[in-house]
Amino acid sequence: MILKSLHLKNFRKFQNILLEFPDGVTGIIGLNGAGKSTLFEAVAWALYGPVAARTSSDQIRREGADIKDCCKVELEFIFGDDNYKVTREITGKNLTSSASIMVNGSLLATGSEIVSSYIQKKLGMDYKSFYTSIFAKQKELNALSTMKSSERRPLILRMLGINSLDSIITDIRSDIKQISQTIEQNEVEIIDNNGISKDIIFNKQLKKAQDDKKTILKDINEIKNSIKNEKQTYSTLKHQMDEHKKIYEKTQKHKDEILEKKALYEKKQQLEKNIIHIKTKVKEREDSLQIYNQKLKLFSKLNQEIIDLKKNKDTNKKILQEMVKKIEECKNKEKFAEKDIKNLSLRKNKIETLGPQAKCPTCERILNDQFETLLKFYNQEINQKQNEIKIIQKNKNELEKQFDKISKQKNALDKKQSYLHTQLIQKEKLLTQISELKKEIENEQISILNKQKDLQKIIDVKFDEKQYQSIKNNIQKTYSTYQLSIKTVNEVQKKLEKLKIRVEKIGGEKNLITQQIQQLKIKIVEQKSLKEKIEKQKRHLQNLKMLKELMISFRIHIISQIRPVLSLYASNLFEPLTDGKYSLVELDENYNIFIYDNATPYPIERFSGGEEDLANLCVRLAISEIITQQAGSLFQFIILDEIFGSQDDIRKQNIIRALNSFSLKYRQIFLITHIEEIKNFTENSVYVLEEENDISTIKMN
Ligand SMILES: Nc1ncnc2c1ncn2[C@@H]1O[C@H](COP(=O)(O)OP(=O)(O)OP(=O)(O)O)[C@@H](O)[C@H]1O
Ligand SMILES: [Mg+2]
């Protein structure tokens, strides 16, 4: 793998830069905090995502960048024969992360996690191994030297990936524990509480269940035979019962017919009786009718009499009215005459009182000698009027006598009228009675005719009481026989039902026991397979135990093998770097570094600070070399972050020279440093510059 280019947008201190990675040794030069390490952090972030960043994702976007600006890294690299372009970005307020990967210009995958896992698979290492192998971090070298030996050993083993053997051994141990527990649990499943093997118990139970089933089947057969016999009996008895039923029904029908005849016969008798009775009644009514007709003759003149009476009454009434009129006239005349007498007497008395000096009532002259004449006149007049009254009174009396007489005649006529009215009522009553009688006679004659018609229909009906009684007795007998046969049939039927219920019950028991047998068979098979499984698990356990031993030995072997190789690689670097002063670096079992001085190994503390740093660098580079070799030397670049530490100028030059000689192993070596003179010793320089607005840029040289 070699790096081609890196395009950063709003990534930490960088707003927008494009870095093209050259081959050979490249110095990445800049002041503290300028953003040098950030460049390679961006490489790791593009490849592995958030896990490879120094901080959480919310701190990656450039401070001061707008929320709308995306934070984006585009990394182009070559792996094998292919060109890869990985793009990863964070956008928006919610820091939505996305990624994509293109191979030779075609899109291969998208999605933050998908891209990360694709890279991990493709490069054959996770981000931790990536850092360990090709990224010697600036704090790492110091750590190597200041660590206690108990810490250094696991760190170096971890860097070399040998710790993965530890985790494999731990996994095998946990597998052994788990499988041992499973075997224990399974072994509990194949024995009962008394320690007896369950398959023996199940086999015994199976034998017993099979024997029980045989007995049940025998019982079922016996009951089925009984049912067969009872069914035959039932069918014979049923046939008999049907015969008895037929006889009974026939007799019953005969009885019904006779009963019908009996009813008709009784009806016939009743009709004959009724006809006689009605005829008698008709006769009686006809007699009555004759009597009524005789009586009616008595009223033959009644109508004429009523007409005559009416005429007489009208005449009488007229006469009476005229007489009343005349009497009234007489009375009026009498009244007028009396009034005249009174007036005459008053005038006479007045003149008599005044004497001859009285004035004439007509001419108003004094009467004198006319006085006596006038008195005489008055007296004559009064007498005449009195005579008139007498005549009137005589007439009036005469009229009143006649009136009384005619009034009496009227009373007689009224009485007669009342009598004739009573007669008329009697006549009408008689007529009504006659009409009703006639109607009744007519109805009764119709009734006689109808009854005679009805009678005619059944006139030939005969009824034999003796025959009827004999059938009555017979029906009693046939009914008893029929009932008896029903009872017998029912008894057999009940017996049959009981047998069927029993056969069903035993059938249920049979099913139950068949089920038990099936379950036992399943259990026996289960026990067998469980035993086989335990055997298999035991074999597996054996293998795992062997594997564990093997892995432990392998780990010891690897560790023992890798230490001399590591010492060799480190020595190969250390010798030229110290201009041959020290030729050998050695690591003991605890990975403590020893440096040989004149063929004598001394612990690292014996040497100067610069020599100590150099020895650590050589060990670190040796670790990288081993890992790179393990990965098939596919990684052709290495990043060394601030490795010069306390080295003097000659050492620095030596280190760079040694690194240049590394170009066979690494096509790209990136040296991150704040020491500007380094530029004089490297093929390429990239300056990382912090500008006044806190934004960093780069400059190639
Ligand atoms: N999101 C961010 N926006 C702006 N600046 C940031 C952001 N995150 C980190 N920084 C700054 O980036 C700088 C760290 O950069 P880096 O570690 O790359 O520096 P360096 O050049 O490697 O320094 P040294 O030589 O000390 O190792 C720090 O000053 C830090 O405050
Ligand atoms: Mg740094």
XYZ file of C-alpha atoms and ligand atoms in Angstrom:
733
model
C 0.000 0.000 0.000
C 1.267 3.458 -0.854
C -0.401 6.780 -0.199
C -1.301 8.979 -3.211
C -3.123 12.050 -1.988
C -5.056 13.483 0.920
C -7.735 16.136 0.546
C -8.961 17.719 3.797
C -11.905 20.035 4.240
C -12.580 21.541 7.663
C -10.723 18.684 9.346
C -9.385 19.969 12.654
C -7.023 22.905 11.839
C -7.255 22.514 8.071
C -9.850 24.370 6.044
C -9.081 23.078 2.594
C -5.780 21.419 1.638
C -4.621 18.875 -0.868
C -1.499 16.896 -0.043
C 0.098 14.708 -2.676
C 2.337 12.107 -1.066
C 5.710 11.730 -2.787
C 7.827 8.563 -2.747
C 11.026 8.394 -0.697
C 11.714 10.046 2.637
C 9.447 13.058 3.222
C 9.863 15.425 6.116
C 6.609 16.773 7.532
C 7.897 19.906 9.165
C 6.114 22.397 11.341
C 5.909 23.994 14.754
C 4.193 22.393 17.718
C 0.440 22.295 17.209
C 0.674 23.198 13.507
C -1.208 20.079 12.467
C 1.472 17.577 11.401
C 0.145 14.584 13.311
C -3.349 15.610 12.214
C -2.462 14.775 8.601
C -1.859 11.090 9.414
C -4.714 10.980 11.895
C -6.850 12.004 8.884
C -5.418 9.056 6.898
C -6.398 6.616 9.674
C -9.821 8.308 10.111
C -10.564 8.019 6.396
C -9.744 4.314 6.492
C -11.191 3.216 9.851
C -13.654 5.942 10.855
C -14.295 7.361 14.379
C -12.352 4.606 16.277
C -9.125 5.847 14.706
C -9.603 9.498 15.748
C -7.973 11.037 18.783
C -11.221 12.615 19.945
C -14.917 12.047 19.690
C -16.553 12.947 16.372
C -18.036 16.225 17.634
C -14.520 17.659 18.024
C -13.243 16.785 14.561
C -14.940 19.464 12.476
C -12.799 22.599 12.305
C -13.575 25.065 15.028
C -14.875 28.212 13.372
C -16.305 26.300 10.435
C -19.946 26.985 9.633
C -22.459 24.309 10.677
C -23.381 24.026 6.983
C -19.757 23.264 6.010
C -18.979 19.604 5.830
C -15.920 18.057 7.406
C -14.474 15.816 4.732
C -11.397 13.665 4.055
C -10.593 12.150 0.663
C -7.749 9.643 0.644
C -6.357 8.109 -2.507
C -4.010 5.138 -2.232
C -2.742 2.183 -4.223
C -3.195 -1.293 -2.858
C -2.030 -4.238 -4.923
C -2.625 -3.108 -8.493
C -5.726 -1.051 -7.731
C -6.363 2.640 -7.172
C -8.588 3.286 -4.169
C -10.379 6.457 -3.193
C -11.992 6.587 0.248
C -14.200 9.542 1.124
C -15.505 10.094 4.628
C -17.449 13.076 5.919
C -19.453 14.517 8.775
C -22.320 16.861 7.958
C -24.944 18.974 9.619
C -25.814 19.784 13.191
C -26.372 16.135 14.039
C -22.917 15.144 12.740
C -24.335 12.667 10.262
C -21.467 10.520 9.093
C -21.175 8.988 5.640
C -18.472 7.262 3.627
C -17.857 5.752 0.239
C -15.127 3.752 -1.425
C -14.227 3.671 -5.113
C -11.927 1.225 -6.809
C -10.418 2.211 -10.154
C -13.145 4.816 -10.586
C -16.141 2.607 -9.751
C -18.167 2.890 -6.620
C -17.727 -0.199 -4.453
C -19.477 0.529 -1.197
C -21.173 3.288 0.783
C -21.998 3.818 4.433
C -19.670 4.690 7.281
C -19.537 1.259 8.942
C -19.667 -0.719 5.691
C -16.633 1.158 4.335
C -14.672 0.680 7.610
C -15.259 -3.067 7.701
C -14.479 -3.374 3.984
C -11.083 -1.643 4.504
C -10.315 -3.793 7.548
C -10.986 -6.920 5.522
C -9.100 -5.695 2.471
C -5.972 -4.490 4.329
C -6.055 -7.524 6.633
C -5.590 -5.431 9.760
C -7.692 -3.433 12.151
C -6.922 0.169 13.109
C -4.850 -0.933 16.125
C -2.507 -3.091 14.012
C -2.421 -0.291 11.434
C -1.123 2.145 14.015
C 1.331 -0.349 15.482
C 2.843 -1.412 12.225
C 3.112 1.735 10.191
C 2.651 4.576 12.582
C 5.298 5.017 15.211
C 3.634 7.591 17.418
C 5.683 10.282 19.072
C 4.916 9.222 22.643
C 5.450 5.540 21.973
C 9.238 5.502 21.976
C 9.462 7.251 25.311
C 6.906 4.856 26.680
C 8.990 1.886 25.579
C 11.992 3.114 27.492
C 10.263 4.339 30.639
C 8.035 1.291 31.049
C 8.712 -1.345 33.678
C 9.719 -4.701 32.236
C 6.406 -6.232 33.404
C 4.583 -3.677 31.233
C 6.983 -3.644 28.306
C 6.713 -7.362 27.620
C 2.936 -7.414 27.134
C 3.125 -4.151 25.154
C 5.661 -5.538 22.710
C 3.762 -8.836 22.489
C 0.605 -6.864 21.831
C 2.350 -4.832 19.144
C 3.507 -8.031 17.539
C 0.018 -9.411 17.607
C 1.066 -12.305 19.826
C -1.576 -11.297 22.317
C -4.062 -12.622 19.812
C -2.713 -16.064 20.766
C -3.532 -15.214 24.371
C -7.073 -14.395 23.446
C -7.269 -17.620 21.420
C -6.045 -19.593 24.440
C -8.552 -17.736 26.658
C -11.296 -18.572 24.155
C -10.265 -22.257 24.120
C -10.242 -22.283 27.926
C -13.724 -20.818 28.049
C -14.847 -23.338 25.404
C -13.397 -26.156 27.565
C -15.220 -24.799 30.606
C -18.455 -24.432 28.717
C -18.318 -27.864 27.110
C -17.382 -29.492 30.460
C -20.444 -27.867 32.011
C -22.612 -29.027 29.096
C -21.291 -32.598 29.484
C -22.021 -32.447 33.206
C -25.548 -31.173 32.557
C -26.146 -33.788 29.858
C -24.850 -36.570 32.104
C -27.418 -35.553 34.706
C -30.061 -36.002 31.978
C -29.213 -39.670 31.344
C -29.473 -40.971 34.938
C -32.305 -40.725 37.446
C -32.147 -39.634 41.096
C -31.104 -43.118 42.196
C -28.219 -43.171 39.760
C -29.877 -45.686 37.443
C -29.445 -45.202 33.727
C -32.621 -43.707 32.318
C -32.603 -45.823 29.163
C -32.832 -49.000 31.336
C -35.814 -47.495 33.176
C -37.493 -46.384 29.936
C -36.964 -49.806 28.355
C -38.567 -51.493 31.395
C -41.484 -49.067 31.246
C -41.810 -49.732 27.508
C -41.948 -53.504 28.077
C -44.663 -53.079 30.731
C -46.674 -50.696 28.540
C -46.480 -53.099 25.606
C -47.721 -55.995 27.836
C -50.578 -53.813 29.149
C -51.508 -52.935 25.594
C -51.724 -56.620 24.674
C -54.131 -57.263 27.581
C -56.238 -54.261 26.544
C -56.395 -55.466 22.945
C -57.563 -58.897 24.186
C -60.317 -57.250 26.276
C -61.389 -55.156 23.307
C -61.694 -58.287 21.159
C -63.855 -60.033 23.732
C -66.181 -57.059 24.071
C -66.431 -56.745 20.317
C -67.533 -60.424 20.112
C -70.173 -59.795 22.790
C -71.381 -56.780 20.822
C -71.682 -58.952 17.703
C -73.803 -61.554 19.565
C -75.984 -58.927 21.189
C -76.541 -57.267 17.828
C -77.857 -60.561 16.426
C -80.226 -60.997 19.388
C -81.301 -57.392 18.968
C -82.126 -57.831 15.305
C -84.267 -61.000 16.012
C -86.120 -59.292 18.851
C -86.575 -56.153 16.801
C -88.148 -58.203 14.040
C -90.551 -59.776 16.551
C -91.364 -56.397 17.972
C -92.179 -55.029 14.509
C -94.555 -57.985 13.951
C -96.303 -57.344 17.270
C -96.554 -53.722 16.376
C -98.175 -54.518 13.050
C -100.762 -56.809 14.737
C -101.503 -54.219 17.372
C -101.869 -51.451 14.798
C -104.160 -53.613 12.650
C -106.396 -54.399 15.637
C -106.360 -50.760 16.622
C -107.432 -49.801 13.091
C -110.287 -52.304 13.244
C -111.349 -50.909 16.574
C -111.271 -47.382 15.194
C -113.476 -48.420 12.279
C -116.030 -49.976 14.656
C -115.865 -46.947 16.870
C -116.576 -44.814 13.854
C -119.578 -46.962 13.025
C -120.720 -46.730 16.617
C -120.614 -42.970 16.460
C -122.599 -42.940 13.190
C -125.132 -45.349 14.598
C -125.613 -43.147 17.621
C -125.968 -40.153 15.353
C -128.622 -41.962 13.328
C -130.599 -42.704 16.489
C -130.298 -39.159 17.619
C -131.504 -37.847 14.245
C -134.576 -40.080 14.273
C -135.385 -38.910 17.770
C -134.927 -35.286 16.838
C -137.168 -35.547 13.769
C -140.012 -37.007 15.852
C -139.574 -34.337 18.433
C -139.635 -31.497 15.886
C -142.666 -32.953 14.127
C -144.550 -32.980 17.438
C -143.611 -29.394 17.961
C -144.796 -28.420 14.449
C -148.120 -30.027 15.155
C -148.515 -28.065 18.369
C -147.673 -24.832 16.601
C -150.183 -25.504 13.808
C -152.906 -25.975 16.456
C -151.981 -22.684 18.075
C -152.029 -21.011 14.671
C -155.577 -22.141 14.092
C -156.680 -20.697 17.443
C -154.954 -17.382 16.681
C -156.635 -17.158 13.285
C -160.029 -17.692 14.951
C -159.238 -14.868 17.365
C -158.211 -12.593 14.523
C -161.659 -12.856 12.944
C -163.033 -10.953 15.969
C -161.163 -7.869 14.789
C -162.554 -7.903 11.229
C -164.630 -4.618 11.650
C -162.137 -2.780 13.744
C -160.656 -0.712 10.930
C -164.052 0.592 9.764
C -165.010 1.420 13.316
C -161.827 3.451 13.730
C -162.581 5.416 10.495
C -166.196 6.127 11.620
C -165.109 7.243 15.029
C -162.631 9.630 13.501
C -165.379 11.196 11.377
C -167.730 11.557 14.386
C -164.968 13.080 16.447
C -164.191 15.655 13.786
C -167.897 16.682 13.532
C -168.238 16.880 17.302
C -165.172 19.027 17.532
C -166.454 21.431 14.887
C -169.841 21.850 16.652
C -168.173 22.433 19.985
C -165.898 25.111 18.512
C -168.906 26.957 16.936
C -170.835 26.844 20.196
C -167.949 28.279 22.168
C -167.792 31.073 19.629
C -171.519 31.821 19.971
C -171.410 31.749 23.790
C -168.521 34.189 23.661
C -170.563 36.491 21.366
C -173.461 36.405 23.853
C -171.137 37.206 26.717
C -169.670 40.183 24.778
C -173.132 41.493 23.907
C -174.169 41.180 27.542
C -171.081 43.066 28.637
C -171.727 45.935 26.123
C -175.406 46.192 27.240
C -174.422 46.315 30.899
C -171.844 48.988 30.109
C -174.465 51.020 28.255
C -176.846 50.677 31.258
C -174.115 51.849 33.583
C -173.325 54.918 31.400
C -177.034 55.763 31.059
C -177.550 55.354 34.809
C -174.579 57.664 35.554
C -175.916 60.421 33.210
C -179.419 60.001 34.584
C -178.144 60.216 38.182
C -176.112 63.363 37.365
C -179.033 65.134 35.767
C -181.334 63.969 38.570
C -178.853 65.478 41.110
C -178.601 68.827 39.245
C -182.282 68.911 38.576
C -183.810 71.034 35.810
C -180.797 73.439 35.911
C -178.646 70.802 34.497
C -177.103 71.365 31.116
C -177.970 69.253 28.112
C -175.129 66.785 27.681
C -175.413 67.212 23.879
C -176.070 70.888 23.260
C -174.962 72.311 26.611
C -178.229 74.288 27.108
C -180.072 74.343 30.370
C -182.671 71.628 30.338
C -185.408 73.204 32.283
C -188.565 71.724 31.022
C -186.638 69.141 28.978
C -185.458 67.683 32.234
C -188.303 65.309 32.749
C -188.267 64.257 29.119
C -184.649 63.440 29.322
C -185.113 61.414 32.475
C -187.866 59.497 30.854
C -185.662 58.916 27.860
C -182.941 57.566 30.081
C -185.312 55.263 31.891
C -186.721 53.949 28.621
C -183.263 53.364 27.271
C -182.149 51.527 30.474
C -185.233 49.326 30.340
C -184.662 48.483 26.706
C -181.069 47.527 27.453
C -182.157 45.407 30.405
C -184.596 43.545 28.173
C -181.869 43.002 25.610
C -179.678 41.496 28.357
C -182.439 39.122 29.379
C -182.807 37.880 25.806
C -179.038 37.493 25.478
C -178.809 35.567 28.739
C -181.634 33.287 27.679
C -179.788 32.499 24.401
C -176.542 32.018 26.260
C -178.124 29.563 28.687
C -179.653 27.688 25.873
C -176.258 27.504 24.108
C -174.488 26.371 27.266
C -176.961 23.520 27.762
C -176.321 22.366 24.221
C -172.569 22.701 24.774
C -172.750 20.423 27.807
C -174.675 17.855 25.860
C -172.196 17.819 22.966
C -169.274 17.775 25.431
C -170.670 14.610 26.912
C -170.860 13.168 23.385
C -167.153 14.068 22.980
C -166.249 12.201 26.174
C -168.126 9.159 24.935
C -166.231 9.366 21.631
C -162.878 9.663 23.476
C -163.632 6.567 25.512
C -164.554 4.651 22.379
C -161.340 5.781 20.764
C -159.324 4.462 23.716
C -161.152 1.153 23.540
C -160.578 0.821 19.793
C -156.885 1.594 20.320
C -156.566 -1.280 22.818
C -158.308 -3.520 20.336
C -155.859 -2.465 17.609
C -152.850 -3.326 19.817
C -154.299 -6.739 20.567
C -154.894 -7.369 16.870
C -151.292 -6.423 15.982
C -149.949 -8.598 18.739
C -151.986 -11.451 17.400
C -150.715 -10.838 13.880
C -147.087 -10.843 15.157
C -147.677 -14.088 17.021
C -149.188 -15.656 13.899
C -146.239 -14.516 11.746
C -143.710 -15.838 14.247
C -145.484 -19.141 14.507
C -145.483 -19.479 10.748
C -141.775 -18.694 10.627
C -140.986 -21.224 13.321
C -143.060 -23.881 11.592
C -141.243 -23.108 8.353
C -137.804 -23.350 10.070
C -138.717 -26.556 11.797
C -139.911 -28.076 8.562
C -136.578 -27.120 6.925
C -134.778 -28.649 9.898
C -136.819 -31.828 9.534
C -135.892 -31.966 5.855
C -132.159 -31.463 6.592
C -132.162 -34.046 9.289
C -133.991 -36.462 7.057
C -131.321 -35.863 4.412
C -128.567 -36.542 6.962
C -130.423 -39.569 8.179
C -130.763 -40.873 4.656
C -126.984 -40.948 4.332
C -126.533 -43.205 7.349
C -129.768 -45.063 7.232
C -127.982 -48.366 6.531
C -125.418 -48.066 9.359
C -125.432 -50.992 11.745
C -123.556 -51.545 14.963
C -122.756 -54.783 16.729
C -122.057 -54.231 20.414
C -120.787 -57.772 20.987
C -118.276 -57.511 18.165
C -117.148 -54.184 19.593
C -116.567 -55.637 23.068
C -114.585 -58.591 21.654
C -112.271 -56.232 19.698
C -111.773 -54.116 22.821
C -110.537 -57.169 24.664
C -108.368 -58.220 21.749
C -106.658 -54.854 21.532
C -105.708 -55.039 25.188
C -103.970 -58.350 24.562
C -102.081 -57.244 21.396
C -101.009 -54.032 23.130
C -99.547 -55.935 26.109
C -97.650 -58.267 23.789
C -96.308 -55.318 21.822
C -95.218 -53.446 25.005
C -93.489 -56.549 26.303
C -91.483 -56.921 23.090
C -90.500 -53.185 23.247
C -89.228 -53.703 26.776
C -87.134 -56.723 25.731
C -85.681 -54.871 22.744
C -84.820 -51.842 24.951
C -83.067 -54.050 27.447
C -80.898 -55.572 24.721
C -80.239 -52.107 23.318
C -79.115 -50.809 26.718
C -76.835 -53.783 27.082
C -75.374 -53.016 23.647
C -74.832 -49.359 24.540
C -73.075 -50.296 27.757
C -70.799 -52.611 25.785
C -70.077 -49.829 23.278
C -69.251 -47.370 26.061
C -66.934 -49.952 27.576
C -65.235 -50.601 24.269
C -64.807 -46.822 23.807
C -63.358 -46.455 27.306
C -60.914 -49.281 26.779
C -60.181 -47.806 23.318
C -59.220 -44.562 25.104
C -56.976 -46.525 27.445
C -55.453 -48.216 24.416
C -54.768 -44.827 22.784
C -53.266 -43.552 26.005
C -50.968 -46.509 26.334
C -50.067 -46.299 22.614
C -49.145 -42.669 23.224
C -47.097 -43.676 26.256
C -45.315 -46.306 24.150
C -44.571 -43.711 21.469
C -43.316 -41.235 24.048
C -41.157 -43.891 25.684
C -39.719 -44.851 22.308
C -38.961 -41.178 21.633
C -37.379 -40.870 25.073
C -35.259 -43.994 24.437
C -34.131 -42.539 21.091
C -33.447 -39.205 22.831
C -31.408 -40.962 25.503
C -29.458 -42.787 22.818
C -28.730 -39.603 20.901
C -27.918 -37.778 24.161
C -25.395 -40.500 25.013
C -23.914 -40.202 21.547
C -23.866 -36.439 21.929
C -22.047 -36.749 25.275
C -19.531 -39.055 23.656
C -19.048 -36.536 20.862
C -18.736 -33.685 23.345
C -16.192 -35.653 25.329
C -14.147 -36.227 22.178
C -14.467 -32.533 21.379
C -13.363 -31.671 24.929
C -10.368 -33.933 24.528
C -9.471 -32.182 21.280
C -9.906 -28.763 22.866
C -7.652 -29.704 25.750
C -5.061 -30.891 23.254
C -5.496 -27.690 21.260
C -5.055 -25.604 24.404
C -1.796 -27.375 25.218
C -0.721 -26.974 21.609
C -1.531 -23.257 21.563
C 0.290 -22.673 24.837
C 3.370 -24.453 23.465
C 2.967 -22.558 20.192
C 2.817 -19.235 22.034
C 5.928 -20.108 24.022
C 7.577 -21.160 20.800
C 6.589 -17.978 18.937
C 7.714 -15.775 21.783
C 10.997 -17.618 21.996
C 11.354 -17.411 18.195
C 10.392 -13.791 17.780
C 12.743 -12.413 20.423
C 15.965 -13.339 18.584
C 14.468 -12.041 15.297
C 13.485 -8.795 16.983
C 17.011 -8.555 18.492
C 18.531 -9.240 15.087
C 16.438 -6.599 13.244
C 17.076 -4.053 15.983
C 20.835 -4.805 15.902
C 20.880 -4.423 12.105
C 19.546 -0.909 12.539
C 21.419 0.010 15.675
C 24.916 -0.765 14.317
C 24.870 1.673 11.340
C 23.072 4.288 13.379
C 25.891 4.269 15.966
C 28.498 4.188 13.206
C 29.420 0.657 14.278
C 30.082 1.710 17.874
C 27.554 -0.781 19.134
C 26.840 -3.762 16.983
C 24.357 -5.742 19.045
C 21.047 -5.044 20.715
C 19.460 -7.900 22.613
C 16.149 -8.473 24.298
C 15.954 -10.770 27.298
C 12.956 -12.929 28.225
C 11.233 -9.937 29.813
C 11.981 -7.820 26.741
C 14.457 -5.669 28.592
C 16.868 -4.120 26.100
C 20.545 -4.926 26.467
C 23.275 -3.267 24.396
C 26.554 -5.012 23.824
C 29.638 -2.936 24.374
C 32.759 -4.794 23.503
C 30.971 -8.121 23.555
C 29.516 -7.478 26.981
C 25.735 -6.927 27.296
C 24.727 -3.964 29.458
C 21.233 -2.871 30.504
C 20.041 0.172 28.539
C 20.220 2.487 31.574
C 23.985 2.262 31.392
C 23.928 4.253 28.096
C 23.319 7.932 27.318
C 19.804 9.353 26.874
C 20.329 9.656 23.079
C 21.629 6.078 22.840
C 18.632 4.908 24.871
C 16.204 6.697 22.515
C 18.007 5.248 19.523
C 17.866 1.713 20.891
C 14.131 2.123 21.516
C 13.641 3.458 17.980
C 15.463 0.450 16.572
C 13.276 -1.930 18.589
C 10.151 -0.024 17.447
C 11.260 -0.162 13.796
C 12.079 -3.851 14.177
C 8.530 -4.425 15.472
C 7.122 -2.579 12.424
C 9.296 -4.609 10.126
C 8.133 -7.927 11.594
C 4.455 -6.907 11.367
C 4.864 -5.630 7.805
C 6.501 -8.906 6.843
C 3.637 -10.815 8.487
C 1.155 -8.834 6.370
C 3.019 -9.969 3.254
C 4.990 -6.716 2.870
C 1.895 -5.117 1.349
C 2.497 -1.900 3.260
C 5.154 0.147 1.654
C 5.043 3.242 3.800
C 5.884 4.116 7.368
C 5.176 7.206 9.437
C 7.553 8.183 12.174
C 6.257 10.892 14.442
C 8.969 12.892 16.309
C 11.526 10.134 16.564
C 14.594 12.361 16.863
C 14.037 13.243 20.500
C 17.431 13.898 22.053
C 19.573 12.846 19.084
C 22.555 15.021 18.198
C 23.100 16.223 14.663
C 25.344 13.317 13.661
C 22.781 10.830 15.000
C 19.989 12.659 13.228
C 21.939 12.389 9.994
C 22.669 8.750 10.718
C 18.985 8.070 11.405
C 17.970 9.717 8.156
C 20.664 7.903 6.281
C 19.539 4.615 7.804
C 15.948 5.414 6.872
C 16.995 6.197 3.298
C 18.570 2.773 3.183
C 15.111 1.492 4.229
C 13.803 2.429 0.806
C 14.087 -1.166 -0.245
C 11.551 -2.075 2.376
C 9.469 1.132 2.321
C 8.623 3.217 -0.754
C 7.383 6.070 1.380
C 8.830 7.175 4.708
C 7.207 10.151 6.430
C 9.185 11.826 9.115
C 7.142 14.162 11.268
C 9.321 16.691 13.036
C 9.515 20.244 14.293
C 13.253 20.321 13.483
C 13.579 22.410 10.382
C 17.131 21.286 9.409
C 15.721 17.860 8.666
C 14.682 19.310 5.340
C 18.377 19.267 4.414
C 18.481 15.502 4.721
C 15.173 14.423 3.235
C 14.237 14.108 -0.412
C 10.963 15.981 0.041
C 9.605 18.426 2.583
C 6.067 19.351 3.450
C 5.707 22.438 5.589
C 2.713 22.636 7.858
C 2.095 26.283 8.597
C -0.264 27.834 11.063
C -1.634 31.122 9.834
C -2.826 34.058 11.853
C -6.472 33.028 11.745
C -5.521 29.666 13.392
C -6.087 27.870 10.118
C -3.201 25.672 8.930
C -2.014 25.189 5.375
C 0.708 23.121 3.774
C 3.531 23.923 1.442
C 5.467 21.388 -0.585
C 9.151 21.843 -1.196
N -11.486 20.708 15.600
C -10.393 21.438 15.642
N -10.373 22.671 15.101
C -9.300 23.463 15.167
N -8.171 23.076 15.745
C -8.127 21.848 16.310
C -9.210 20.964 16.282
N -8.869 19.830 16.954
C -7.600 19.969 17.360
N -7.119 21.190 16.976
C -5.776 21.744 17.218
O -4.859 21.080 16.357
C -3.613 21.057 16.998
C -3.045 19.685 17.083
O -2.446 19.401 15.916
P -1.324 18.339 15.823
O -1.349 17.377 16.954
O -1.440 17.792 14.463
O -0.047 19.205 15.957
P 1.467 18.841 15.630
O 1.813 19.668 14.483
O 1.535 17.391 15.469
O 2.150 19.319 16.951
P 3.386 18.666 17.802
O 4.607 19.006 17.058
O 3.311 19.367 19.086
O 3.112 17.256 17.869
C -3.815 21.546 18.403
O -3.305 22.883 18.507
C -5.283 21.500 18.616
O -5.715 22.497 19.502
Mg 2.345 15.818 16.607
